[in-house]
Short mmCIF file of C-alpha atoms in Angstrom, two decimals:
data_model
loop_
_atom_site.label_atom_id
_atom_site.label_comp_id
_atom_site.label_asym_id
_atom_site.label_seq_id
_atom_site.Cartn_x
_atom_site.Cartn_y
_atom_site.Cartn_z
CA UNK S 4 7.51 50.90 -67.30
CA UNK S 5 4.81 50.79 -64.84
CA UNK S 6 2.67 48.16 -64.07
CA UNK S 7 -0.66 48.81 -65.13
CA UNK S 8 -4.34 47.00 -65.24
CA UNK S 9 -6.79 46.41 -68.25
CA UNK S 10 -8.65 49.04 -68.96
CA UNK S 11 -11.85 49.40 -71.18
CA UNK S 12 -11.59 52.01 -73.91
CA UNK S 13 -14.43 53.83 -74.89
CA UNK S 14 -14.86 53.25 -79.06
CA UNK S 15 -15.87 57.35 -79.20
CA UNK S 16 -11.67 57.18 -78.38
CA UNK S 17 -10.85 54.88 -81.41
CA UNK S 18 -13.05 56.87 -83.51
CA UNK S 19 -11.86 60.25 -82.69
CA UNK S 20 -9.91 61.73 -85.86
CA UNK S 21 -9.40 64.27 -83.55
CA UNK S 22 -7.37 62.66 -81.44
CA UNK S 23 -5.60 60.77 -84.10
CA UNK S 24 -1.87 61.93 -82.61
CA UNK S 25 -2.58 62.06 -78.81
CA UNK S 26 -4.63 58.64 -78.57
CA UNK S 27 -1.23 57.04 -77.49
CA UNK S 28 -0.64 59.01 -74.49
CA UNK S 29 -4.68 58.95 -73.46
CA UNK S 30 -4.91 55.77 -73.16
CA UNK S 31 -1.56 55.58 -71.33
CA UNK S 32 -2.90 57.86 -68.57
CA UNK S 33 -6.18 55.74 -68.56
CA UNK S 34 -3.68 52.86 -67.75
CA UNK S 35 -2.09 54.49 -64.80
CA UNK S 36 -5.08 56.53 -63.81
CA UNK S 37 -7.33 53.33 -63.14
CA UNK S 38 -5.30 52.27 -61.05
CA UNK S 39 -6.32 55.06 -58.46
CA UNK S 40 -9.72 54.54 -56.70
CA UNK S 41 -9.97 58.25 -57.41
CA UNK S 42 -9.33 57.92 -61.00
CA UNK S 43 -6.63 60.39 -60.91
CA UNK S 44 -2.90 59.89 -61.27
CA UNK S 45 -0.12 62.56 -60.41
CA UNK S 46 2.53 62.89 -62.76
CA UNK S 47 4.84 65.34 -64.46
CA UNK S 48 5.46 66.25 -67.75
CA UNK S 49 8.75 64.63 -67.81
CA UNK S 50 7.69 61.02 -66.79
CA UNK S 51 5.10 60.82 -69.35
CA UNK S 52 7.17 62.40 -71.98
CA UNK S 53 10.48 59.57 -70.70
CA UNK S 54 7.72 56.45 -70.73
CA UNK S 55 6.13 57.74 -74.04
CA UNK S 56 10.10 58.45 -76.01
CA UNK S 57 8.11 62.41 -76.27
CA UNK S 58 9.36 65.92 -76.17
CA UNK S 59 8.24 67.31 -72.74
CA UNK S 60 7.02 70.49 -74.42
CA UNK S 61 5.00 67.85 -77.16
CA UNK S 62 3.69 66.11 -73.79
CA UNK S 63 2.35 69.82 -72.64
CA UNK S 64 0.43 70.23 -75.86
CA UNK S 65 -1.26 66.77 -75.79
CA UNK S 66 -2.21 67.49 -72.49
CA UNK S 67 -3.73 70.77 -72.94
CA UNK S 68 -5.70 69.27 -76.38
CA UNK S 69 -6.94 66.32 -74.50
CA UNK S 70 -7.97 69.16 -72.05
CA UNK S 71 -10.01 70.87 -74.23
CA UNK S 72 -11.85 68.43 -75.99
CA UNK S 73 -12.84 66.99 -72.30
CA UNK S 74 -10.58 64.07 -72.41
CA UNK S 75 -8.92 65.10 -69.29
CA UNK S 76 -9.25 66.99 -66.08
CA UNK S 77 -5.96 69.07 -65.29
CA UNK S 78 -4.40 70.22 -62.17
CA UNK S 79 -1.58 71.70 -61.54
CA UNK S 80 0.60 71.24 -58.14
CA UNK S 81 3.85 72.64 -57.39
CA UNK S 82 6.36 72.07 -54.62
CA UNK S 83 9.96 73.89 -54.66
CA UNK S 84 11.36 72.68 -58.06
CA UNK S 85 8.94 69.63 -58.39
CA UNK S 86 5.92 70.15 -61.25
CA UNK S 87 2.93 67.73 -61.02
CA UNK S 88 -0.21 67.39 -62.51
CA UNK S 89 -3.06 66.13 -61.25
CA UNK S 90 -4.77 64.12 -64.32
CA UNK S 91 -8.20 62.74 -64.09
CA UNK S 92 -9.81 61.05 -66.93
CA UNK S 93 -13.10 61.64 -68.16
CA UNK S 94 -15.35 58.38 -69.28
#
């Protein structure tokens, strides 16, 4: 597991009944994204989806939900064989 910092959760996140199923992994990536002075965190679908005990193709889908609602920023960076994305999280 990685080591991680508090973080403050917004309550509009508790509250969300739209994001009753993905609030795990959100607040997950808030974890490892505040550790960045950017605010960002690279990472593939396959870590979160091994940390989390997730399907990687599950992983995708909470990604591209917490996308839409404007949870997260997303973007993509390949390298040969190696698939990262560039997650930002939006306070």
């Amino acid at each position: 597991m990685f080591k991680t910092k508090c973080v403050k959760i917004p309550a509009a996140w508790i509250t969300d009944e739209r994001i009753k199923n993905e609030f795990r992994t959100l607040v997950y990536l808030a974890a490892l994204c505040a550790k960045s002075k950017t605010g960002s965190c690279y990472l593939g679908d396959d870590i979160i989806a091994e940390e989390l005990g997730e399907e990687k193709e599950r992983v995708a889908q909470i990604l591209e939900k917490l996308k839409e609602l404007g949870y997260i920023e997303l973007q993509t960076a390949k390298s040969e064989a190696i698939i990262a994305r560039r997650i930002t999280i939006k306070f």
